[in-house]
Coordinates of C-alpha atoms in Angstrom, one line a residue:
Chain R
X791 CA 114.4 -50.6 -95.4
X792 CA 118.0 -50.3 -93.5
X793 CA 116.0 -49.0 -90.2
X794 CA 117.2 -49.7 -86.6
X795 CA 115.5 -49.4 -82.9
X796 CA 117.7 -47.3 -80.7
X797 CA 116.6 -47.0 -77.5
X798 CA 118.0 -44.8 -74.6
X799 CA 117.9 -46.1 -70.9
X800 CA 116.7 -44.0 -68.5
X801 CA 119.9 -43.9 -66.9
X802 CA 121.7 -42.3 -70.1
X803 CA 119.2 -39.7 -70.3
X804 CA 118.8 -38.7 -66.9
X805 CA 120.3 -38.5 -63.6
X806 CA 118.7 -41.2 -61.8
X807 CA 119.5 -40.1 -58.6
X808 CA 117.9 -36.8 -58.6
X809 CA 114.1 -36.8 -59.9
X810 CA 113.5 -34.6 -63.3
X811 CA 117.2 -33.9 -63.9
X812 CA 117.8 -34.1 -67.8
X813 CA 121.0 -34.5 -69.3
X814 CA 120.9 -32.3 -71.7
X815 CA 124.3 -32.3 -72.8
X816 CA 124.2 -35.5 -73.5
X817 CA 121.1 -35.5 -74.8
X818 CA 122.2 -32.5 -77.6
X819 CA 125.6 -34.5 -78.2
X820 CA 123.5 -37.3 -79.4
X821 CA 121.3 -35.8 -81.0
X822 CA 123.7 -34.6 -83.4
X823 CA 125.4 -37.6 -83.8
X824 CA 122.1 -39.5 -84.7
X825 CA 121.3 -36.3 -87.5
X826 CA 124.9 -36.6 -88.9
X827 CA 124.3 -40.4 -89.6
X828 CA 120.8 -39.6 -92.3
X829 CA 119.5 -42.9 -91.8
X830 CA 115.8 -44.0 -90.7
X831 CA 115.3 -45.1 -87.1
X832 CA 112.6 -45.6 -84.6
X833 CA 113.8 -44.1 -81.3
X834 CA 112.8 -45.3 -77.9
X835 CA 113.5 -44.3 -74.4
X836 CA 113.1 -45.1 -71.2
X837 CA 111.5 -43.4 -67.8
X838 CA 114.8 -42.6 -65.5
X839 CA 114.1 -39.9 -63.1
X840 CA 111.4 -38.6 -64.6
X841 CA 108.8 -41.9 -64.9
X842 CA 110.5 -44.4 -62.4
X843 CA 110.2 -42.7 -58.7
X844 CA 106.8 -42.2 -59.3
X845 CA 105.9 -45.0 -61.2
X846 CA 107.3 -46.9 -57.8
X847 CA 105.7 -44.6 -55.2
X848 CA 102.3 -45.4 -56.6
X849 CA 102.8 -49.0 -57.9
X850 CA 101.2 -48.7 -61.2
X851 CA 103.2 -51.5 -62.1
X852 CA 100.8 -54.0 -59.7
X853 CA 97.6 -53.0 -61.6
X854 CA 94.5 -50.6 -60.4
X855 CA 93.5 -51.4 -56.6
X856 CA 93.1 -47.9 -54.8
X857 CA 91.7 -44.3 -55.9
X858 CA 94.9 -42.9 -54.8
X859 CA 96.8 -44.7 -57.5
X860 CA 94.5 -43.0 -60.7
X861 CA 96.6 -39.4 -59.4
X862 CA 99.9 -41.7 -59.9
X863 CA 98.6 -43.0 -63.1
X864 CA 98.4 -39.1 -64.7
X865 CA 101.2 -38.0 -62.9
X866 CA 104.0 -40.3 -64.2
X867 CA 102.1 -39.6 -67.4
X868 CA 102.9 -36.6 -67.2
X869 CA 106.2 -36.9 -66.2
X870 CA 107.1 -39.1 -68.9
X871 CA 105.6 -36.9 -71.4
X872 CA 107.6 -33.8 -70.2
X873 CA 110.5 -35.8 -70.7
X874 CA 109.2 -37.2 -74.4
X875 CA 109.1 -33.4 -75.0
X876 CA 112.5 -32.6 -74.2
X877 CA 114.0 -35.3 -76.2
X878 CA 111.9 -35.0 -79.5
X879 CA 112.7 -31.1 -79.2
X880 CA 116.4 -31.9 -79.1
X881 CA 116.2 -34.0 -82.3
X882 CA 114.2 -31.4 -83.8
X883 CA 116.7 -28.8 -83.1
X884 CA 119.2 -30.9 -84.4
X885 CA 117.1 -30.6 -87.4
X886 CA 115.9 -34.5 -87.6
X887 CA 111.7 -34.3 -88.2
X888 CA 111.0 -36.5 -85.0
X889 CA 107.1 -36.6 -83.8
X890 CA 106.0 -38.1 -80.3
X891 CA 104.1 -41.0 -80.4
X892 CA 101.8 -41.5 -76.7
X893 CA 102.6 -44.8 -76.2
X894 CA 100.0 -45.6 -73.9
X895 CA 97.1 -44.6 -76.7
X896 CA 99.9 -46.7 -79.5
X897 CA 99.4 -49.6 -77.9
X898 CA 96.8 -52.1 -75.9
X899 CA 98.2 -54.0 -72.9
X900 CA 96.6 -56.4 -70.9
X901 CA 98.1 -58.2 -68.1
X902 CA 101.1 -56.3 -68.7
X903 CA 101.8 -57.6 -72.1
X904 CA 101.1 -55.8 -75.5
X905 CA 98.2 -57.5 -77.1
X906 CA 98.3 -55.0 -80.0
X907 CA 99.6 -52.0 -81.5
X908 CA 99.1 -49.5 -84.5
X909 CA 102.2 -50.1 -86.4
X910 CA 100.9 -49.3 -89.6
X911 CA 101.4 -45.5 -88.1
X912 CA 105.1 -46.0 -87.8
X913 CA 105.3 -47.9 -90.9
X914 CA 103.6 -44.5 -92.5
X915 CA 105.8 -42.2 -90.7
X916 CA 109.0 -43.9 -91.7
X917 CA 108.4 -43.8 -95.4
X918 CA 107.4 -40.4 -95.6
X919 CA 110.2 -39.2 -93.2
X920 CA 109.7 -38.6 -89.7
X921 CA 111.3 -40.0 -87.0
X922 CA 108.5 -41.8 -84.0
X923 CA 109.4 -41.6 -80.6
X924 CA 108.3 -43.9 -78.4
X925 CA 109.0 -44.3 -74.3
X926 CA 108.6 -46.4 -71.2
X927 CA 104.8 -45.3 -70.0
X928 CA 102.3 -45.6 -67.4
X929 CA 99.5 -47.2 -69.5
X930 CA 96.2 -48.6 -69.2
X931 CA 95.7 -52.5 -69.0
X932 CA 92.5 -54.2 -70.0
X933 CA 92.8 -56.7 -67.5
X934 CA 94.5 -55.4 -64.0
X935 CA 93.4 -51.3 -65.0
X936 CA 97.2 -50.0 -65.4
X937 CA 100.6 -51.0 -65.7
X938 CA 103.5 -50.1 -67.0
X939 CA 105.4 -51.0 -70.3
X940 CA 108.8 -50.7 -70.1
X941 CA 110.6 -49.3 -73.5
X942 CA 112.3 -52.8 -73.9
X943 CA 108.9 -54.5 -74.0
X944 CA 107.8 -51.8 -76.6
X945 CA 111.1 -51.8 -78.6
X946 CA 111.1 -55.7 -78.9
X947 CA 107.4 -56.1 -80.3
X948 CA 108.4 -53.1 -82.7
X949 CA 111.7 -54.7 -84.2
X950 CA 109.2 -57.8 -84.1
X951 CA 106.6 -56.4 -86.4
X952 CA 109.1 -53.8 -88.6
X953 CA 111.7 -55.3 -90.7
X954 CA 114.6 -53.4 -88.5
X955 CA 118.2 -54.3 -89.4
X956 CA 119.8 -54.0 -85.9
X957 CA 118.3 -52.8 -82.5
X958 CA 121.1 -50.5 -80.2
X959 CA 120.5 -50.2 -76.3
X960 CA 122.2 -47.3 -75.2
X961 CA 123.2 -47.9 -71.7
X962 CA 125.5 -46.4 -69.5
X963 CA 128.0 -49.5 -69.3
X964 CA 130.2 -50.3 -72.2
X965 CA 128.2 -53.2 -72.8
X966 CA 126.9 -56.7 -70.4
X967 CA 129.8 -57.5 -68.0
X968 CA 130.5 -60.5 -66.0
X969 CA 130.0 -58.4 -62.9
X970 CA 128.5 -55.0 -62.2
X971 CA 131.3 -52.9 -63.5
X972 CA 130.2 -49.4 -61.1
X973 CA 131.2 -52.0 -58.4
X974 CA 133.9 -54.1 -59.7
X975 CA 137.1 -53.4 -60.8
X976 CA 137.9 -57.0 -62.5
X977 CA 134.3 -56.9 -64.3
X978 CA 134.7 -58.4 -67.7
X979 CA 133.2 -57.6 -71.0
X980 CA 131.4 -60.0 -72.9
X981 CA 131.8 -58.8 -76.2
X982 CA 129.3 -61.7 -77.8
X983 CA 125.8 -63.1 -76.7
X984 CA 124.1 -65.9 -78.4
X985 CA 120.9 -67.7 -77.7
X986 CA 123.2 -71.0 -76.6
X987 CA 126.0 -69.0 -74.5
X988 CA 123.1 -66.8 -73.2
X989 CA 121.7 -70.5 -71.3
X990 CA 124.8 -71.5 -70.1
X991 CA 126.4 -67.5 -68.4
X992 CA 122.8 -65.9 -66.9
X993 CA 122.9 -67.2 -64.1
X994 CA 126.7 -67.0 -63.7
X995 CA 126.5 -63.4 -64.2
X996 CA 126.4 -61.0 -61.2
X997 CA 124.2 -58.3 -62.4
X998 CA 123.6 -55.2 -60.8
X999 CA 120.9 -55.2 -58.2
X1000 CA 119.5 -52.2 -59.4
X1001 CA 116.0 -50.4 -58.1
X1002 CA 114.7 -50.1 -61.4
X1003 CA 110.9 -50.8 -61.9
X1004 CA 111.0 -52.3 -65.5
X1005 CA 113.8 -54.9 -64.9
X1006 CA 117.5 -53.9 -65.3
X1007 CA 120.2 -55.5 -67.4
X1008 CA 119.4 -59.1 -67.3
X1009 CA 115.6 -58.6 -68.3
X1010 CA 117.1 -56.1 -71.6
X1011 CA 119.5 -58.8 -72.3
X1012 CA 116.8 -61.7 -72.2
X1013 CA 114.4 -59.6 -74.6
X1014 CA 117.6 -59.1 -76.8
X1015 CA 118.4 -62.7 -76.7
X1016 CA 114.6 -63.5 -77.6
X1017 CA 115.1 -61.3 -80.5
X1018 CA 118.5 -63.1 -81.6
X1019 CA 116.6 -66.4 -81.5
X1020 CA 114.5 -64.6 -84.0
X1021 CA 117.4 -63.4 -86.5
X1022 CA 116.9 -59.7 -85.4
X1023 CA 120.5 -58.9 -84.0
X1024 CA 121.4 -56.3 -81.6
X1025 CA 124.1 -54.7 -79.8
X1026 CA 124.1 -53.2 -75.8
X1027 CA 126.5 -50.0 -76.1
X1028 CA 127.3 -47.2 -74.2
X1029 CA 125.2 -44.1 -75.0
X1030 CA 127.2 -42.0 -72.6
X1031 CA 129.9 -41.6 -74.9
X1032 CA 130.3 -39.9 -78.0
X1033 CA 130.3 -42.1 -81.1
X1034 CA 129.4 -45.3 -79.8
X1035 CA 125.8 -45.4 -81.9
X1036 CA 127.7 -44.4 -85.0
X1037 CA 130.6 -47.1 -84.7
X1038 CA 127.6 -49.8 -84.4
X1039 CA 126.1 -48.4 -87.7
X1040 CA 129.2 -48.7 -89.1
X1041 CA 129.8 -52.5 -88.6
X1042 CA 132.4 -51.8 -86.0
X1043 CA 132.5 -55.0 -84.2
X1044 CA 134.6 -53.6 -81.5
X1045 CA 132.1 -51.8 -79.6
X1046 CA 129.3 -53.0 -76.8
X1047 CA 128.1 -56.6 -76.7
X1048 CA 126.4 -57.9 -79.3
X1049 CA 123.7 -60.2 -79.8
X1050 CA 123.0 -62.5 -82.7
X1051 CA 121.7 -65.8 -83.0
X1052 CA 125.0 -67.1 -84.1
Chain C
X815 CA 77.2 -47.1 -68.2
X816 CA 75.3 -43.6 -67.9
X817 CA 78.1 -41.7 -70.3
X818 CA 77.9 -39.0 -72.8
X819 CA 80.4 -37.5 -75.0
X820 CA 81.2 -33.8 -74.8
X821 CA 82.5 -31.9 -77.7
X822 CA 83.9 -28.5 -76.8
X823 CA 84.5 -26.8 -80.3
X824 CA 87.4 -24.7 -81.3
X825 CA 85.3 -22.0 -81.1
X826 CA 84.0 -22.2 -77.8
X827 CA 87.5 -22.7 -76.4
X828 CA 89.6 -20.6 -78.1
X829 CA 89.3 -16.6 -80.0
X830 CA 89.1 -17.9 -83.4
X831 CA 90.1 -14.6 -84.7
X832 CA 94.0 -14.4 -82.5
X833 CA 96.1 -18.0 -82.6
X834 CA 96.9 -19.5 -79.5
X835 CA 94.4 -17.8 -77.4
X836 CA 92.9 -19.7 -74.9
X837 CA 89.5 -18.3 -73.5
X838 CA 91.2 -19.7 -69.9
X839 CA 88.0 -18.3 -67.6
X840 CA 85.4 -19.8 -69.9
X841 CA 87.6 -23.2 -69.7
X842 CA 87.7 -23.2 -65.9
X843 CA 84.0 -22.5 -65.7
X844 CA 83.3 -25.3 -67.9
X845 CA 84.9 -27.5 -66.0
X846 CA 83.8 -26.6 -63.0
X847 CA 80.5 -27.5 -64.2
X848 CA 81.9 -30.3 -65.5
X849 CA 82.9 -31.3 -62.1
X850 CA 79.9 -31.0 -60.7
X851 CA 77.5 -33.2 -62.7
X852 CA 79.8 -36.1 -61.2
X853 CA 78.9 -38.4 -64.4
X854 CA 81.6 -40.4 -66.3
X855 CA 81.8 -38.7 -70.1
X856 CA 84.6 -38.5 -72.9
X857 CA 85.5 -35.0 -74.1
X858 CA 86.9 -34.4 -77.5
X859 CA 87.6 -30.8 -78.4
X860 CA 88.7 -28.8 -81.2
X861 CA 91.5 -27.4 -82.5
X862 CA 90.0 -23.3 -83.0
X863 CA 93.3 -21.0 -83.3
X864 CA 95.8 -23.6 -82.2
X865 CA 95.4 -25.9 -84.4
X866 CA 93.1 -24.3 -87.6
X867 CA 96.1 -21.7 -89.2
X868 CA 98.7 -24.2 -89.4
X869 CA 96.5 -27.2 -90.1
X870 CA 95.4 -25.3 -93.2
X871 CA 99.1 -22.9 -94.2
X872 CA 100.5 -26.7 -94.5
X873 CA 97.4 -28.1 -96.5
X874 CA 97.3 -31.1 -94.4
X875 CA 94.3 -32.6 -94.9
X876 CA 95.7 -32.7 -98.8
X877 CA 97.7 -35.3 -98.2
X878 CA 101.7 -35.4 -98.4
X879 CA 103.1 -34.3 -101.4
X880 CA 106.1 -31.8 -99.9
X881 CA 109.0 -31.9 -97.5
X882 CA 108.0 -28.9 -96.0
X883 CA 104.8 -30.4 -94.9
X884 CA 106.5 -32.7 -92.5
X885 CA 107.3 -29.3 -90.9
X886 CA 103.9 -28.5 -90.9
X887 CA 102.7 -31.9 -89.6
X888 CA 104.8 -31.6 -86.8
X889 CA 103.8 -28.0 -85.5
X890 CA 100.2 -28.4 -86.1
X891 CA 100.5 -31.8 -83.5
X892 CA 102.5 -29.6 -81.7
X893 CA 100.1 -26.6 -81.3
X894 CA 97.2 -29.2 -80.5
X895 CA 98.7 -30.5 -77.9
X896 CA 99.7 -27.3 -76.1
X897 CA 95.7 -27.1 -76.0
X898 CA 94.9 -30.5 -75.2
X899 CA 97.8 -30.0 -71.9
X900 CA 96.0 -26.7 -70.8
X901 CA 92.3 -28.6 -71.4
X902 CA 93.1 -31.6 -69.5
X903 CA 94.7 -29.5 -66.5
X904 CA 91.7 -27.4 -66.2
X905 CA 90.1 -29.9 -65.7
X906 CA 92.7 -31.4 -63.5
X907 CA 92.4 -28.6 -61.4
X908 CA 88.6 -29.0 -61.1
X909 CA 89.5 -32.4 -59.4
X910 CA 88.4 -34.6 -62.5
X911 CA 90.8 -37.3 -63.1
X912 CA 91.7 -36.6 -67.3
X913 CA 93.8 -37.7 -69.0
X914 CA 95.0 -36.8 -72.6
X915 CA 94.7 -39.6 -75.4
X916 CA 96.8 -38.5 -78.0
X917 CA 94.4 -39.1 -81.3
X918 CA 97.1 -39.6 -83.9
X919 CA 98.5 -42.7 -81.9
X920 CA 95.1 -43.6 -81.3
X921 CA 93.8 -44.1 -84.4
X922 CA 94.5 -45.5 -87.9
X923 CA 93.2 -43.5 -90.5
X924 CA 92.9 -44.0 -94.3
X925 CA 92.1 -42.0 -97.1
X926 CA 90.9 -39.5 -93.9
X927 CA 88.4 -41.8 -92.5
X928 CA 89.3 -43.7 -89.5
X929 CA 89.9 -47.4 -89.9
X930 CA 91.1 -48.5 -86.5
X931 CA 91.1 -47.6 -82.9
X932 CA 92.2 -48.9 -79.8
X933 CA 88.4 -48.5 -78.2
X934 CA 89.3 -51.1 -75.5
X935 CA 91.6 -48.2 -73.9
X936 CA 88.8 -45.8 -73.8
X937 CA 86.2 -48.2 -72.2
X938 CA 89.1 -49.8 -69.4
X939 CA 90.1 -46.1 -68.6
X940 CA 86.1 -45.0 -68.2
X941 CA 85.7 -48.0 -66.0
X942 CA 88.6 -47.4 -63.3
X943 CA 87.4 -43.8 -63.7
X944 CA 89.6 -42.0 -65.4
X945 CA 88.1 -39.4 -67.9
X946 CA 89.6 -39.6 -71.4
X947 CA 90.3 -36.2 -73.2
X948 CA 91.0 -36.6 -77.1
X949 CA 91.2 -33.8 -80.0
X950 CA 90.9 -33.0 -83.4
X951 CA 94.2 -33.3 -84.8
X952 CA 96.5 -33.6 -87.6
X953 CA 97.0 -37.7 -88.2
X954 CA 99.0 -40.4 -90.0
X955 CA 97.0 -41.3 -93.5
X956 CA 98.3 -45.1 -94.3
X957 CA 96.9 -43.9 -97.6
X958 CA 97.8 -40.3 -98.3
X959 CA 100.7 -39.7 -95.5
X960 CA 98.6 -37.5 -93.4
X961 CA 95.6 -35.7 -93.2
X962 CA 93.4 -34.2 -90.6
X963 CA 90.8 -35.7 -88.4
X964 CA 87.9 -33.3 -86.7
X965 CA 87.1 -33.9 -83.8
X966 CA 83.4 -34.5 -85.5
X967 CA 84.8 -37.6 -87.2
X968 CA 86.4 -39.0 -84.0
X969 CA 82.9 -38.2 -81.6
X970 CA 81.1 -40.2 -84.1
X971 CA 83.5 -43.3 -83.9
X972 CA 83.9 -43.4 -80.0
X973 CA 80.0 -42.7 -80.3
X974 CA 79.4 -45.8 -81.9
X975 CA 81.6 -47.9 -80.2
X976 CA 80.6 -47.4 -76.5
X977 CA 77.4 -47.3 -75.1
X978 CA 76.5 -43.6 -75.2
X979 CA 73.7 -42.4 -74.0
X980 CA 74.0 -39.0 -75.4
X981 CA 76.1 -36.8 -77.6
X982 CA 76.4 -32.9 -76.4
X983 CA 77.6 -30.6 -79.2
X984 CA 79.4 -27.4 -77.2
X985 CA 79.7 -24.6 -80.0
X986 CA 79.2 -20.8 -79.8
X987 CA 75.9 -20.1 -81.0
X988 CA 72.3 -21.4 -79.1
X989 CA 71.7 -24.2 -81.6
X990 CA 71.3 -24.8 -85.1
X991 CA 69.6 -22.1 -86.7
X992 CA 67.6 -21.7 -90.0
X993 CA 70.7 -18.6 -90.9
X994 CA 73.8 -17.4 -89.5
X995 CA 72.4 -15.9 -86.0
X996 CA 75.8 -14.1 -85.9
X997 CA 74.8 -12.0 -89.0
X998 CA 70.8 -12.0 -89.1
X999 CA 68.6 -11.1 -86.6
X1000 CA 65.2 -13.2 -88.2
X1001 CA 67.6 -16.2 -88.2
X1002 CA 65.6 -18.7 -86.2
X1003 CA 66.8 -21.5 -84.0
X1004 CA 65.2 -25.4 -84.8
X1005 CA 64.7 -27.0 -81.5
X1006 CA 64.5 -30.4 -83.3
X1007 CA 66.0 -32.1 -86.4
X1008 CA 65.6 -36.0 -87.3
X1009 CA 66.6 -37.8 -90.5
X1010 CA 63.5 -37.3 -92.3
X1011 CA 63.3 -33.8 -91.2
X1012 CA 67.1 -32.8 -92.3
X1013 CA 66.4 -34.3 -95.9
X1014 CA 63.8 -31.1 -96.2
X1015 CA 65.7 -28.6 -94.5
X1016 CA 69.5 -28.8 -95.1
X1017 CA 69.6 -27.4 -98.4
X1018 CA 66.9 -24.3 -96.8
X1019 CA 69.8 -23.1 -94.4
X1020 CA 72.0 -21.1 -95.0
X1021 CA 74.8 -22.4 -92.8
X1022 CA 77.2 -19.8 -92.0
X1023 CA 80.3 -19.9 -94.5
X1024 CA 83.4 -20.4 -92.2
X1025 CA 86.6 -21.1 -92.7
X1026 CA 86.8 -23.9 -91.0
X1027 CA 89.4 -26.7 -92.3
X1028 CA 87.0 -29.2 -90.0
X1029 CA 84.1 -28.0 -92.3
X1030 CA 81.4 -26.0 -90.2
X1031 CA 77.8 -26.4 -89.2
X1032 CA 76.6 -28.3 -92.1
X1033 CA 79.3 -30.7 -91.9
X1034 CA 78.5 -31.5 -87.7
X1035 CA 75.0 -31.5 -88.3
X1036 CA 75.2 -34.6 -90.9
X1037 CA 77.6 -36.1 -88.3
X1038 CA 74.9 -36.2 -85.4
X1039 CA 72.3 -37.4 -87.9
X1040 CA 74.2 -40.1 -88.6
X1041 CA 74.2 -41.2 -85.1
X1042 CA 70.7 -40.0 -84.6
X1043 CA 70.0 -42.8 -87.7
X1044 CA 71.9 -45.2 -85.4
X1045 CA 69.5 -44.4 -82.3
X1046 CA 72.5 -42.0 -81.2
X1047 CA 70.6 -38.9 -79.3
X1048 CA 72.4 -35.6 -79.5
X1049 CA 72.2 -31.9 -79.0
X1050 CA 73.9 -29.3 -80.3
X1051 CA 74.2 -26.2 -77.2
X1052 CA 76.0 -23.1 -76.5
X1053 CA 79.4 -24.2 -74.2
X1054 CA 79.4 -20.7 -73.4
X1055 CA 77.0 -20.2 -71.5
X1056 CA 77.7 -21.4 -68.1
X1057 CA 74.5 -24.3 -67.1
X1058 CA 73.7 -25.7 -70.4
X1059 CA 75.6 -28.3 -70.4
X1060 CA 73.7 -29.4 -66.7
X1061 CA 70.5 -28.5 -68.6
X1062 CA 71.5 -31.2 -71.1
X1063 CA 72.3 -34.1 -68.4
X1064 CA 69.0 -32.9 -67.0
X1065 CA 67.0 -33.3 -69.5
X1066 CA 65.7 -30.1 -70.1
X1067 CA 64.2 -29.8 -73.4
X1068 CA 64.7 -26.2 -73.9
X1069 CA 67.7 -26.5 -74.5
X1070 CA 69.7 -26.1 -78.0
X1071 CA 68.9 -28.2 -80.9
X1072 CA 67.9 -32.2 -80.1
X1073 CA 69.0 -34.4 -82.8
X1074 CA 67.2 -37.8 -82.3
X1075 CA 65.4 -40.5 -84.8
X1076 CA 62.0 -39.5 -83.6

């Protein structure tokens, strides 16, 4: 099957500075683009402004310690799920049959790892012709009670266990820079990441120093690079522009970073 | 662990006769109630006029066979979870800490009988104390694309896998009864069925002929005997009726119809 992973950071889809603010523009603009391409995918996003401040103010990320943190727990639920809606409705209007998938009843974590999940749904799905999508959740952990599972942990075990021909993280960069390029003006572009060069430039890489509770750029790139080591090859774009997702489809090798094993 | 499972049927929660109406004072009493027993349960409810007209104008529980289904998939899941949302903040409101498990990532189901499910959520969210809320709804099929799964099917599952001590059936009529108490006034309710007893009587009732895409009466009663073969205790009660479902916890034997191997 010629499927791909997208997934869309947090920080495409919403304004990270201000809590529950959608970019719906955005959000329309690429929706279209993805219906106009008529190929399968398996979409995935993250928390932003909706999951992250609340995910942080309670510290579901730590595991269950205090009654106070079970209100946290449904709340960024919630949150997230009010986001999930908003995005699955914009592919439906742009006529794409997507269906939400609640990640944290998808998938059993323990220790904050996935231990296992019921693929054979999205496997299903796919083959009769709706679009899953997945997010970033709050979700309960058989070991510390709750944590959360960032959409790069989830997109990774999926392009793991589907046979996906590319995974695209839309981010709001044009790709993985030597330096933060918000901060930066002599940032560079690396347009190619392989397992080997991935050893020698991580730590010479200033990365942003981001508040973000699921990792930031280095902990995408690693999971990407843990992919490439497996022959699954990816590419870190910018979702913020118009385009970009359709380019990569395209073989364009001028856009993002990738990352390949070779 | 002292739990039961609760199963609010469609009918209890919503007018069967007018889609998407929610009987919103009869929810909050219920949970109230709910609230005050201060005991750990699972509910599961139905789908009644939310989920019932579409389920059955899209013939899901067919199978896949037509594009437009996919349609049909997705607003039936759609409709169910408007009622799951407005169930699990009722009860929200009522100070219980629910949360909604969203059954079609929750399960695996073949052929319409469930093959998998991620139990181990259920049980870790019960134990920090978080009160799980799942629904009939419309599902994956790995076999036949999709098809429906009652909220009968699922009870029985989760009833089997955790250590129940009791299965309450909500529904809107006192019991089980020897004829459609709705339409006959001699129709008498049977305080107690067990296996051996249900072999004499099931084909002497005249179970009420609904149309029910979930499969009425009959259909629930063979679920609880099932369990009740299994050492699986039930009761089938009128939800409507504020206290009966305290009577229940209390062991009142007056109440509805017991279902129990002895």
């Amino acid at each position: 099957m010629n499927l791909f992973i997208l997934k869309l950071g947090g920080s495409v889809l919403t304004d990270k500075d201000k809590e529950f603010s959608l970019r719906e523009r955005l959000l329309r603009d690429l929706a279209g683009e993805l219906s106009s391409l008529e190929e399968k995918f398996v979409l995935v996003h993250g928390g932003g402004s909706f999951g992250h401040p609340l995910a942080s103010k309670y510290d579901i990320s730590s595991g269950f310690r205090e009654e106070r943190q079970l209100v946290g727990f449904s709340k960024t639920r919630e949150a997230m799920e009010k986001l999930n809606f908003r995005v699955v409705k914009a592919l439906n209007d742009a006529g794409i049959p997507a269906i939400s998938i609640q990640t944290s009843a998808f998938t059993v974590v323990e220790d904050g790892k996935i231990i296992s999940m019921n693929i054979e749904i999205l496997q299903k799905l796919l083959e009769i012709g709706i679009i899953p999508v997945l997010y970033g959740d709050s979700v309960v952990d058989i070991e510390k009670g709750m944590s959360i599972l960032s959409g790069d942990q989830l997109l990774a075990e999926i392009a793991k266990k589907l046979d996906v021909s590319e995974v695209i993280l839309g981010v709001d960069t044009d790709g993985v820079y030597t330096r933060d390029p918000k901060e930066n003006e002599d940032a560079e572009l690396i347009p190619k990441i392989t397992p080997e060069s991935w050893e020698n430039i991580k730590n010479l890489i200033e990365f942003p120093t981001e508040s973000d509770v699921t990792g930031g750029m280095k902990n995408k790139v690693e999971v990407l690079v843990n992919l490439a080591r497996e022959g699954i090859e990816s590419r870190v774009i910018n979702a913020t522009k118009g385009g970009n997702i359709t380019k990569c489809r395209r073989r364009n090798k001028k856009v993002g970073t990738k990352i390949s094993r070779e």
